[in-house]
């Protein structure tokens, strides 16, 4: 036993791998979060040890013995309130998973330095903390406020268009609002996955004898135990829940067994005792070569082409031949890990009535429910998936990760089972951003007016479909960026390989395509002799222009030039100042589009005491969908924000599909507004469920063969400027102008954009998740991913433009996804202005000698 003082009281704990495990698993202290234990690289588990901030997952119990440990639970109440309010008021948190650890560090810093603490120093010290959501800008704003000794109030926003703190912001900041891994129920067991050892190998035998015999192990489950379907998937059901004996692995995230034990640690130890014999096979890891490879990358699937998205208008070769200027370039983007801070976790709890309740942090509880029911071979109504707001997702939690296996264990054992992935397992299991090879031919006339675009894209989708075909379809659709092109010919192929699965990730193919298109635009501008600005302005889409796959742009596209108009003075000033500048310009749809019928529902209900409950079923993952729902209710009903309670309700058929593609804000707002209007028409009677709906039933798929399909119902636009100092080679600042249609909450909008730009700079300069020739990821720690650290984030200035989208509630366009669409192109342009080199491959890295280097710790 080990003794120490916790928040002023003596405690005693048993054996644990580190202090964090003792705090969370035995003492029930959950404000320190586990983002990467035991590697000490995210900072989420930071506590005070004898007054000094330390990551608790690096502290052995021997080291903790006799020490005084303080967590956020042990701060005095006034201090807790002040710190949390400062962060919420500044918009310094989104998903909140990183925030408790940061608050502990900030307290230690302020205790030591007081008002002498500078922004720069704070940035350096926060290097021990990853925040994937905010881009750090608003975190440093909050630290400055706290260092000055101020006590701001976290005031909720009012109606649509008002600035205010996020819903539940202070509880999130303090780590009081639980994530799945923070949940505990009586009799709960713990699961751990046994993953594959080879990316492509026949599984000859799975021997669970030693694992079953390990003290504390309750059961080991394999494919042989599955009551129902072996395979799941959001669109194609091709992803095995377990690989059985006699089956074949297709990537290193394949699951062979789930071990269930009385503690997480025991389950993890025993999982390594599951012995698997293999017959290794040649992995297919080159997407281009895999297209024609006679062998199949994926077990029992024929062929390696997952999808082919094609469209054309006019004779592209003829138009290119007739163009005054042409460029031809091959662009290559990289695979990227989401690095959401909360690893995947699932808790499954069997009910006495033959139902199964599953607590999931996924992005689509209805898909989770249906897939779990299929795996268990029971009716979907018997599965209730409760949505738990997650600690970041960015698209990486759309597919099931461990929900299926955990549900099987709980169902068969008739006991609650929780399974939380380690950081390494999370890296291996969930889909990444697609690396895409893009060959572009683009032409223009002597005035710089674009004449034709031919694009050929090949994306490495990994083995299982996930939404890979949709990502490549979206890349194809966005191939021309926000530009008018009279002639276009595009083909995008998603290829199955044995590398990591690739799927949804903020931007969804639009980032890759527009990095290529922006590169082509800059090269053509140089050929013609136009500025980067003028080239873009002349060719920007406007109402009535036929875009990409043939869509006639509506008046919402006024936002394109509005962004350029807003950035023009800043651009011209930077050029006049002799800076190296790069301009990125982009568009991104919101919603699914492509002919999907999207019906979204929400419920508003009044209580006798005048309170209003708003029920929806979107995933809150830091993007602020709860706050949007609250603001719409305030706007429509005229009630105070403090009267509104937002509830995620997955017990009613409000089915919204995946929270993806910036859908939550646009469609959630529409459904809540409709529910409120119905309530008003009926006198807002207490106890009545007023159900509202928002539907998009006017988009078309490419397959319909229409000349002018409405592929998407909403587009947002952005122009970003990257300014580089010619002396140091470092980035001076990024200016991000975004047309969001209507900013529901400008504070949260800015935060989304700053976080996206931070992610976009990493995408441009340093982030990658490569696999070797065995299909094995090379960067298996958070630090090796190349995420830009706080001290290296340049100032990010945000300007919001509001060009309303017709047929969209309040004109909203969405902001979650477009944030990093223009960033890499802007960085590439600025680097070219700096040293005259054209770049076509991501990440680009800053030139040697640049003052700001990314991820150098
Ligand atoms: S969990 Fe300890 S630093 Fe990440
Ligand atoms: S708010 Fe920092 S990781 Fe989400």
Short mmCIF file of C-alpha atoms in Angstrom, two decimals, residues 271-746:
data_model
loop_
_atom_site.label_atom_id
_atom_site.label_comp_id
_atom_site.label_asym_id
_atom_site.label_seq_id
_atom_site.Cartn_x
_atom_site.Cartn_y
_atom_site.Cartn_z
CA UNK A 271 -4.66 -9.22 -23.49
CA UNK A 272 -0.97 -9.62 -24.22
CA UNK A 273 -1.23 -13.28 -23.21
CA UNK A 274 -3.64 -14.09 -26.04
CA UNK A 275 -1.38 -16.08 -28.34
CA UNK A 276 -1.97 -15.80 -32.06
CA UNK A 277 -0.24 -17.79 -34.78
CA UNK A 278 -0.17 -16.28 -38.23
CA UNK A 279 0.88 -16.98 -41.78
CA UNK A 280 2.16 -13.51 -42.75
CA UNK A 281 1.34 -12.22 -46.23
CA UNK A 282 2.69 -9.36 -48.33
CA UNK A 283 0.94 -6.16 -47.23
CA UNK A 284 -0.29 -3.85 -49.98
CA UNK A 285 0.88 -0.42 -48.90
CA UNK A 286 1.25 1.54 -52.15
CA UNK A 287 -2.15 2.91 -53.15
CA UNK A 288 -1.22 3.56 -56.77
CA UNK A 289 0.23 0.06 -57.24
CA UNK A 290 -2.66 -1.56 -55.35
CA UNK A 291 -5.15 -0.46 -58.02
CA UNK A 292 -3.86 -3.11 -60.41
CA UNK A 293 -2.40 -5.56 -57.91
CA UNK A 294 -3.72 -9.07 -58.59
CA UNK A 295 -3.98 -9.74 -54.85
CA UNK A 296 -6.75 -8.37 -52.68
CA UNK A 297 -5.75 -6.13 -49.80
CA UNK A 298 -8.80 -7.03 -47.74
CA UNK A 299 -9.96 -10.40 -46.57
CA UNK A 300 -12.82 -11.80 -48.68
CA UNK A 301 -13.20 -8.63 -50.77
CA UNK A 302 -12.53 -8.66 -54.50
CA UNK A 303 -10.43 -5.88 -55.98
CA UNK A 304 -8.75 -2.92 -54.35
CA UNK A 305 -10.74 -0.06 -55.86
CA UNK A 306 -13.19 1.09 -53.23
CA UNK A 307 -14.76 3.81 -55.37
CA UNK A 308 -14.31 5.94 -58.43
CA UNK A 309 -15.90 9.41 -58.58
CA UNK A 310 -15.99 10.94 -62.05
CA UNK A 311 -17.51 14.00 -63.71
CA UNK A 312 -16.70 16.17 -66.69
CA UNK A 313 -17.97 19.20 -68.59
CA UNK A 314 -16.56 20.00 -72.03
CA UNK A 315 -13.47 18.68 -73.82
CA UNK A 316 -10.69 19.25 -71.31
CA UNK A 317 -7.72 18.25 -73.47
CA UNK A 318 -8.85 20.58 -76.23
CA UNK A 319 -9.45 23.43 -73.80
CA UNK A 320 -6.05 22.96 -72.17
CA UNK A 321 -4.35 22.86 -75.57
CA UNK A 322 -6.05 26.14 -76.48
CA UNK A 323 -5.13 27.86 -73.20
CA UNK A 324 -2.58 30.68 -73.20
CA UNK A 325 -1.01 29.33 -70.00
CA UNK A 326 -1.10 25.91 -68.41
CA UNK A 327 0.38 24.28 -65.36
CA UNK A 328 0.86 20.60 -64.70
CA UNK A 329 1.81 19.46 -61.22
CA UNK A 330 1.56 16.38 -59.04
CA UNK A 331 0.57 17.21 -55.49
CA UNK A 332 0.85 14.74 -52.65
CA UNK A 333 -0.72 15.12 -49.23
CA UNK A 334 0.00 13.01 -46.17
CA UNK A 335 -1.89 10.77 -43.79
CA UNK A 336 -2.79 12.66 -40.59
CA UNK A 337 -3.94 11.49 -37.17
CA UNK A 338 -6.86 13.33 -35.55
CA UNK A 339 -5.18 13.35 -32.15
CA UNK A 340 -8.40 14.15 -30.37
CA UNK A 341 -7.38 14.27 -26.74
CA UNK A 342 -9.87 11.74 -25.39
CA UNK A 343 -9.10 8.18 -26.50
CA UNK A 344 -12.14 6.13 -27.48
CA UNK A 345 -14.11 4.64 -24.60
CA UNK A 346 -17.32 2.64 -24.36
CA UNK A 347 -19.38 1.53 -21.39
CA UNK A 348 -22.06 -1.11 -22.00
CA UNK A 349 -24.60 -1.86 -19.27
CA UNK A 350 -27.17 -4.67 -19.59
CA UNK A 351 -30.60 -3.83 -18.21
CA UNK A 352 -32.85 -6.16 -16.21
CA UNK A 353 -35.44 -5.93 -19.00
CA UNK A 354 -33.26 -7.53 -21.67
CA UNK A 355 -31.98 -4.25 -23.08
CA UNK A 356 -28.45 -3.00 -23.42
CA UNK A 357 -27.47 0.57 -22.66
CA UNK A 358 -24.29 1.71 -24.32
CA UNK A 359 -22.56 4.95 -23.37
CA UNK A 360 -20.69 6.12 -26.43
CA UNK A 361 -18.64 9.15 -27.34
CA UNK A 362 -19.16 8.45 -31.03
CA UNK A 363 -20.44 10.89 -33.62
CA UNK A 364 -23.52 8.94 -34.66
CA UNK A 365 -25.42 7.16 -31.94
CA UNK A 366 -28.05 5.84 -34.34
CA UNK A 367 -25.44 4.17 -36.50
CA UNK A 368 -23.83 2.80 -33.34
CA UNK A 369 -27.16 1.42 -32.18
CA UNK A 370 -27.96 -0.32 -35.44
CA UNK A 371 -24.51 -1.80 -35.79
CA UNK A 372 -24.44 -3.05 -32.18
CA UNK A 373 -27.86 -4.63 -32.62
CA UNK A 374 -26.64 -6.42 -35.74
CA UNK A 375 -23.57 -7.74 -33.94
CA UNK A 376 -25.74 -9.00 -31.06
CA UNK A 377 -28.49 -10.27 -33.40
CA UNK A 378 -31.17 -8.41 -31.46
CA UNK A 379 -33.73 -5.79 -32.42
CA UNK A 380 -32.35 -2.24 -32.55
CA UNK A 381 -35.01 -1.14 -30.03
CA UNK A 382 -33.28 -3.29 -27.42
CA UNK A 383 -30.15 -1.17 -27.68
CA UNK A 384 -30.13 2.34 -26.25
CA UNK A 385 -27.00 4.26 -27.07
CA UNK A 386 -26.57 7.21 -24.77
CA UNK A 387 -24.55 10.01 -26.24
CA UNK A 388 -21.79 11.24 -23.97
CA UNK A 389 -20.19 14.50 -25.08
CA UNK A 390 -16.71 13.56 -26.16
CA UNK A 391 -13.23 14.95 -25.76
CA UNK A 392 -12.74 15.83 -29.40
CA UNK A 393 -13.46 13.83 -32.54
CA UNK A 394 -12.95 15.87 -35.76
CA UNK A 395 -14.49 13.00 -37.75
CA UNK A 396 -12.39 10.28 -36.14
CA UNK A 397 -15.24 8.92 -34.02
CA UNK A 398 -17.78 8.34 -36.78
CA UNK A 399 -16.98 4.65 -37.14
CA UNK A 400 -17.34 2.27 -34.24
CA UNK A 401 -14.03 1.63 -32.51
CA UNK A 402 -14.62 -0.64 -29.53
CA UNK A 403 -18.39 -0.25 -29.15
CA UNK A 404 -19.16 -3.58 -30.83
CA UNK A 405 -16.72 -5.69 -28.83
CA UNK A 406 -17.64 -4.03 -25.53
CA UNK A 407 -21.34 -4.55 -26.18
CA UNK A 408 -20.76 -8.24 -26.94
CA UNK A 409 -18.89 -8.72 -23.67
CA UNK A 410 -21.51 -6.95 -21.55
CA UNK A 411 -24.36 -8.74 -23.31
CA UNK A 412 -22.89 -12.21 -22.89
CA UNK A 413 -21.60 -11.68 -19.35
CA UNK A 414 -24.73 -9.82 -18.26
CA UNK A 415 -22.41 -7.38 -16.48
CA UNK A 416 -21.40 -3.79 -17.21
CA UNK A 417 -18.16 -3.62 -19.16
CA UNK A 418 -16.07 -0.56 -19.96
CA UNK A 419 -13.30 -0.54 -22.50
CA UNK A 420 -11.04 2.46 -23.00
CA UNK A 421 -8.33 2.45 -25.65
CA UNK A 422 -4.76 3.42 -24.90
CA UNK A 423 -3.31 6.18 -27.04
CA UNK A 424 -1.39 3.62 -29.13
CA UNK A 425 -4.53 1.54 -29.68
CA UNK A 426 -6.43 4.66 -30.63
CA UNK A 427 -3.75 5.46 -33.23
CA UNK A 428 -3.98 1.96 -34.66
CA UNK A 429 -7.74 1.56 -34.70
CA UNK A 430 -9.53 4.68 -35.93
CA UNK A 431 -9.52 6.13 -39.46
CA UNK A 432 -7.15 8.94 -40.46
CA UNK A 433 -7.07 11.75 -43.01
CA UNK A 434 -6.49 10.37 -46.51
CA UNK A 435 -3.15 10.82 -48.19
CA UNK A 436 -4.06 11.75 -51.77
CA UNK A 437 -1.93 11.92 -54.88
CA UNK A 438 -3.40 14.63 -57.11
CA UNK A 439 -2.24 15.25 -60.65
CA UNK A 440 -3.53 18.62 -61.85
CA UNK A 441 -3.56 20.27 -65.25
CA UNK A 442 -5.01 23.80 -65.17
CA UNK A 443 -5.20 26.40 -67.93
CA UNK A 444 -6.04 30.09 -68.19
CA UNK A 445 -6.11 32.84 -70.81
CA UNK A 446 -3.93 35.93 -71.03
CA UNK A 447 -6.19 37.78 -68.59
CA UNK A 448 -5.78 35.05 -66.02
CA UNK A 449 -9.31 33.73 -66.53
CA UNK A 450 -9.37 29.98 -65.90
CA UNK A 451 -10.16 27.88 -68.96
CA UNK A 452 -9.95 24.24 -67.93
CA UNK A 453 -9.08 21.84 -65.11
CA UNK A 454 -8.19 18.20 -65.36
CA UNK A 455 -7.59 16.37 -62.06
CA UNK A 456 -6.74 12.78 -61.30
CA UNK A 457 -6.75 11.80 -57.64
CA UNK A 458 -5.80 8.57 -55.93
CA UNK A 459 -6.50 8.32 -52.20
CA UNK A 460 -5.13 5.65 -49.87
CA UNK A 461 -8.21 4.58 -47.94
CA UNK A 462 -6.72 1.68 -45.95
CA UNK A 463 -8.60 -1.61 -45.82
CA UNK A 464 -12.16 -0.86 -44.74
CA UNK A 465 -14.59 1.46 -46.43
CA UNK A 466 -15.53 3.70 -43.50
CA UNK A 467 -16.56 6.82 -45.46
CA UNK A 468 -13.51 6.72 -47.73
CA UNK A 469 -15.53 6.76 -50.94
CA UNK A 470 -17.38 9.84 -49.73
CA UNK A 471 -14.13 11.59 -48.86
CA UNK A 472 -12.79 11.02 -52.36
CA UNK A 473 -16.14 12.03 -53.82
CA UNK A 474 -15.93 15.26 -51.81
CA UNK A 475 -12.33 15.80 -52.94
CA UNK A 476 -13.52 15.38 -56.53
CA UNK A 477 -16.43 17.76 -56.05
CA UNK A 478 -14.18 20.40 -54.49
CA UNK A 479 -11.36 19.86 -57.03
CA UNK A 480 -11.80 23.31 -58.54
CA UNK A 481 -11.98 25.17 -55.22
CA UNK A 482 -14.11 28.34 -55.15
CA UNK A 483 -13.46 29.12 -58.81
CA UNK A 484 -15.47 29.19 -62.01
CA UNK A 485 -14.21 26.74 -64.59
CA UNK A 486 -15.91 26.39 -67.97
CA UNK A 487 -14.34 23.01 -68.69
CA UNK A 488 -13.56 20.38 -66.07
CA UNK A 489 -12.68 16.71 -66.00
CA UNK A 490 -12.17 15.00 -62.64
CA UNK A 491 -11.61 11.46 -61.48
CA UNK A 492 -10.96 10.44 -57.87
CA UNK A 493 -10.27 6.86 -56.84
CA UNK A 494 -10.35 5.53 -53.28
CA UNK A 495 -8.04 2.53 -52.98
CA UNK A 496 -8.03 -0.24 -50.42
CA UNK A 497 -4.61 -0.96 -48.89
CA UNK A 498 -3.25 -2.48 -45.68
CA UNK A 499 -2.21 0.87 -44.19
CA UNK A 500 -4.30 2.64 -41.53
CA UNK A 501 -7.98 3.01 -42.38
CA UNK A 502 -8.74 6.50 -43.66
CA UNK A 503 -12.11 8.17 -43.32
CA UNK A 504 -13.66 11.36 -42.05
CA UNK A 505 -11.46 14.19 -40.82
CA UNK A 506 -12.34 17.87 -40.64
CA UNK A 507 -12.45 19.12 -44.24
CA UNK A 508 -13.29 15.68 -45.65
CA UNK A 509 -11.22 15.69 -48.84
CA UNK A 510 -11.72 19.40 -49.51
CA UNK A 511 -8.41 20.28 -47.82
CA UNK A 512 -6.39 18.02 -50.06
CA UNK A 513 -8.08 19.12 -53.28
CA UNK A 514 -7.80 22.80 -52.49
CA UNK A 515 -4.14 22.57 -51.53
CA UNK A 516 -3.63 21.37 -55.10
CA UNK A 517 -5.94 23.94 -56.69
CA UNK A 518 -4.42 26.82 -54.75
CA UNK A 519 -0.97 25.65 -55.82
CA UNK A 520 -2.09 25.67 -59.45
CA UNK A 521 -3.65 29.13 -59.09
CA UNK A 522 -0.41 30.58 -57.67
CA UNK A 523 1.65 29.04 -60.44
CA UNK A 524 -0.71 30.41 -63.11
CA UNK A 525 -0.78 33.86 -61.50
CA UNK A 526 3.02 33.93 -61.73
CA UNK A 527 2.84 32.89 -65.40
CA UNK A 528 0.30 35.58 -66.27
CA UNK A 529 1.91 38.24 -64.11
CA UNK A 530 -1.04 38.78 -61.76
CA UNK A 531 -0.93 39.03 -57.99
CA UNK A 532 -2.18 36.09 -55.96
CA UNK A 533 -5.09 38.29 -54.91
CA UNK A 534 -6.10 39.45 -58.38
CA UNK A 535 -5.94 35.95 -59.85
CA UNK A 536 -8.32 34.71 -57.18
CA UNK A 537 -10.64 37.69 -57.35
CA UNK A 538 -11.11 37.41 -61.11
CA UNK A 539 -11.98 33.74 -60.96
CA UNK A 540 -14.02 33.55 -57.74
CA UNK A 541 -17.47 32.01 -58.03
CA UNK A 542 -20.39 34.43 -58.02
CA UNK A 543 -24.15 33.86 -58.15
CA UNK A 544 -25.17 32.14 -61.39
CA UNK A 545 -21.74 30.66 -62.07
CA UNK A 546 -21.61 26.93 -62.80
CA UNK A 547 -19.33 25.34 -60.22
CA UNK A 548 -17.40 22.07 -60.15
CA UNK A 549 -19.75 19.20 -60.85
CA UNK A 550 -22.24 21.56 -62.52
CA UNK A 551 -23.99 23.23 -59.61
CA UNK A 552 -25.30 26.72 -60.35
CA UNK A 553 -24.17 28.82 -57.41
CA UNK A 554 -26.83 30.78 -55.55
CA UNK A 555 -26.60 34.14 -53.79
CA UNK A 556 -24.85 32.46 -50.87
CA UNK A 557 -21.75 32.56 -53.08
CA UNK A 558 -21.60 36.32 -52.59
CA UNK A 559 -19.58 35.27 -49.56
CA UNK A 560 -16.65 34.25 -51.78
CA UNK A 561 -15.74 37.74 -52.97
CA UNK A 562 -16.87 39.20 -49.65
CA UNK A 563 -14.03 37.26 -47.99
CA UNK A 564 -11.56 38.54 -50.55
CA UNK A 565 -12.84 42.11 -50.17
CA UNK A 566 -12.34 41.88 -46.41
CA UNK A 567 -8.81 40.52 -46.62
CA UNK A 568 -7.67 42.87 -49.40
CA UNK A 569 -6.41 45.75 -47.20
CA UNK A 570 -4.49 43.39 -44.93
CA UNK A 571 -3.00 41.64 -47.94
CA UNK A 572 -1.98 44.90 -49.58
CA UNK A 573 -0.48 46.24 -46.37
CA UNK A 574 1.59 43.10 -45.86
CA UNK A 575 2.88 43.31 -49.44
CA UNK A 576 3.65 47.02 -48.97
CA UNK A 577 5.54 46.16 -45.79
CA UNK A 578 7.78 43.86 -47.80
CA UNK A 579 6.57 40.70 -46.12
CA UNK A 580 6.40 37.32 -47.82
CA UNK A 581 2.72 36.60 -48.21
CA UNK A 582 0.55 33.70 -49.25
CA UNK A 583 -3.17 33.77 -49.88
CA UNK A 584 -5.42 30.76 -49.56
CA UNK A 585 -9.01 30.79 -50.75
CA UNK A 586 -11.49 27.99 -50.25
CA UNK A 587 -15.03 26.75 -49.99
CA UNK A 588 -16.59 23.82 -48.17
CA UNK A 589 -20.07 22.42 -48.16
CA UNK A 590 -21.99 21.78 -44.97
CA UNK A 591 -24.21 18.74 -44.58
CA UNK A 592 -24.21 15.56 -46.60
CA UNK A 593 -25.66 16.77 -49.89
CA UNK A 594 -25.27 14.43 -52.87
CA UNK A 595 -28.95 13.58 -52.94
CA UNK A 596 -29.26 12.45 -49.32
CA UNK A 597 -32.60 13.10 -47.70
CA UNK A 598 -31.66 14.74 -44.42
CA UNK A 599 -34.39 15.02 -41.81
CA UNK A 600 -33.39 16.42 -38.48
CA UNK A 601 -35.62 16.69 -35.43
CA UNK A 602 -35.53 18.41 -32.06
CA UNK A 603 -37.95 18.68 -29.16
CA UNK A 604 -38.78 21.66 -26.97
CA UNK A 605 -40.61 21.08 -23.69
CA UNK A 606 -41.69 23.54 -21.01
CA UNK A 607 -41.85 22.86 -17.29
CA UNK A 608 -44.31 24.38 -14.81
CA UNK A 609 -41.61 26.61 -13.33
CA UNK A 610 -40.94 28.31 -16.67
CA UNK A 611 -37.89 26.25 -17.60
CA UNK A 612 -37.35 25.12 -21.17
CA UNK A 613 -35.76 21.84 -22.15
CA UNK A 614 -34.30 21.52 -25.63
CA UNK A 615 -33.69 17.96 -26.75
CA UNK A 616 -31.58 17.04 -29.75
CA UNK A 617 -29.34 14.14 -30.61
CA UNK A 618 -26.19 15.68 -31.99
CA UNK A 619 -22.78 14.91 -30.58
CA UNK A 620 -21.25 17.76 -28.62
CA UNK A 621 -17.54 17.41 -29.22
CA UNK A 622 -16.43 20.91 -28.49
CA UNK A 623 -17.89 22.54 -31.57
CA UNK A 624 -20.68 24.13 -29.54
CA UNK A 625 -23.84 22.48 -30.85
CA UNK A 626 -25.43 22.65 -27.36
CA UNK A 627 -24.78 26.38 -27.24
CA UNK A 628 -26.31 26.82 -30.68
CA UNK A 629 -29.44 24.95 -29.55
CA UNK A 630 -29.66 27.18 -26.49
CA UNK A 631 -29.24 30.39 -28.48
CA UNK A 632 -31.92 29.43 -30.99
CA UNK A 633 -34.35 28.70 -28.15
CA UNK A 634 -33.56 32.07 -26.57
CA UNK A 635 -33.97 33.79 -29.94
CA UNK A 636 -37.30 32.21 -30.76
CA UNK A 637 -38.92 32.02 -27.33
CA UNK A 638 -37.57 35.22 -25.84
CA UNK A 639 -36.62 33.46 -22.59
CA UNK A 640 -33.45 34.01 -20.59
CA UNK A 641 -30.56 31.66 -21.36
CA UNK A 642 -30.49 30.56 -17.73
CA UNK A 643 -33.96 29.03 -18.18
CA UNK A 644 -32.85 26.73 -20.98
CA UNK A 645 -31.53 23.23 -20.43
CA UNK A 646 -30.06 21.34 -23.37
CA UNK A 647 -30.37 17.58 -23.37
CA UNK A 648 -28.98 15.00 -25.76
CA UNK A 649 -31.87 12.62 -26.19
CA UNK A 650 -31.23 9.29 -27.85
CA UNK A 651 -34.31 7.60 -26.47
CA UNK A 652 -36.57 9.31 -28.99
CA UNK A 653 -36.45 8.95 -32.71
CA UNK A 654 -34.83 12.30 -33.36
CA UNK A 655 -32.34 10.48 -35.61
CA UNK A 656 -29.91 12.95 -37.06
CA UNK A 657 -27.28 10.64 -38.50
CA UNK A 658 -23.64 11.43 -37.95
CA UNK A 659 -22.59 14.72 -36.42
CA UNK A 660 -20.35 15.49 -39.32
CA UNK A 661 -19.74 17.92 -42.14
CA UNK A 662 -20.67 21.00 -40.10
CA UNK A 663 -24.23 19.68 -40.07
CA UNK A 664 -24.96 20.14 -36.38
CA UNK A 665 -25.14 23.93 -36.35
CA UNK A 666 -27.02 24.41 -39.61
CA UNK A 667 -29.53 21.63 -39.16
CA UNK A 668 -29.78 21.62 -35.40
CA UNK A 669 -30.63 25.32 -35.50
CA UNK A 670 -33.35 24.68 -38.08
CA UNK A 671 -34.94 21.87 -36.08
CA UNK A 672 -34.87 23.74 -32.76
CA UNK A 673 -36.27 26.89 -34.38
CA UNK A 674 -39.13 24.90 -35.87
CA UNK A 675 -39.88 23.22 -32.53
CA UNK A 676 -39.96 26.64 -30.82
CA UNK A 677 -42.32 28.09 -33.43
CA UNK A 678 -44.67 25.15 -33.03
CA UNK A 679 -44.59 25.66 -29.27
CA UNK A 680 -45.38 29.36 -29.63
CA UNK A 681 -48.29 28.58 -31.93
CA UNK A 682 -49.68 26.27 -29.25
CA UNK A 683 -49.15 28.55 -26.27
CA UNK A 684 -46.05 26.77 -24.91
CA UNK A 685 -48.04 24.43 -22.70
CA UNK A 686 -45.98 22.76 -19.94
CA UNK A 687 -45.32 19.02 -20.28
CA UNK A 688 -45.95 18.92 -24.05
CA UNK A 689 -43.24 17.72 -26.42
CA UNK A 690 -43.09 20.17 -29.30
CA UNK A 691 -41.22 18.43 -32.07
CA UNK A 692 -39.61 20.47 -34.80
CA UNK A 693 -37.98 19.40 -38.00
CA UNK A 694 -35.50 20.66 -40.53
CA UNK A 695 -35.16 18.85 -43.80
CA UNK A 696 -32.92 19.10 -46.80
CA UNK A 697 -34.52 17.22 -49.64
CA UNK A 698 -33.37 19.23 -52.59
CA UNK A 699 -29.84 18.01 -53.32
CA UNK A 700 -28.86 15.67 -56.15
CA UNK A 701 -26.31 12.93 -56.53
CA UNK A 702 -23.90 12.82 -59.44
CA UNK A 703 -25.45 9.51 -60.48
CA UNK A 704 -28.67 11.28 -61.43
CA UNK A 705 -26.78 12.54 -64.48
CA UNK A 706 -28.21 16.08 -64.28
CA UNK A 707 -26.43 18.86 -66.13
CA UNK A 708 -26.74 21.19 -63.17
CA UNK A 709 -27.20 19.12 -60.03
CA UNK A 710 -27.58 20.78 -56.65
CA UNK A 711 -24.81 18.78 -55.03
CA UNK A 712 -24.81 20.71 -51.78
CA UNK A 713 -27.34 22.91 -50.01
CA UNK A 714 -24.82 25.11 -48.21
CA UNK A 715 -21.31 26.39 -48.87
CA UNK A 716 -19.12 28.47 -46.62
CA UNK A 717 -16.15 30.47 -47.90
CA UNK A 718 -12.82 31.58 -46.48
CA UNK A 719 -9.74 33.56 -47.41
CA UNK A 720 -6.63 33.23 -45.30
CA UNK A 721 -3.43 35.22 -45.42
CA UNK A 722 -0.12 33.89 -44.13
CA UNK A 723 2.52 36.55 -43.52
CA UNK A 724 6.17 35.52 -43.20
CA UNK A 725 8.98 37.73 -41.98
CA UNK A 726 11.70 37.70 -44.63
CA UNK A 727 14.44 38.18 -42.04
CA UNK A 728 13.61 35.31 -39.73
CA UNK A 729 11.61 33.09 -42.08
CA UNK A 730 9.06 32.68 -39.28
CA UNK A 731 5.31 33.20 -39.63
CA UNK A 732 4.37 36.67 -38.34
CA UNK A 733 0.64 36.06 -38.37
CA UNK A 734 -2.29 34.39 -40.03
CA UNK A 735 -5.38 36.38 -40.92
CA UNK A 736 -8.47 34.23 -41.41
CA UNK A 737 -11.55 35.76 -43.02
CA UNK A 738 -14.52 33.45 -42.94
CA UNK A 739 -17.98 33.79 -44.39
CA UNK A 740 -20.12 31.84 -41.93
CA UNK A 741 -23.47 33.07 -43.27
CA UNK A 742 -24.53 34.06 -39.78
CA UNK A 743 -22.32 33.84 -36.72
CA UNK A 744 -24.60 32.29 -34.08
CA UNK A 745 -22.00 33.01 -31.40
CA UNK A 746 -19.00 35.01 -32.67
#
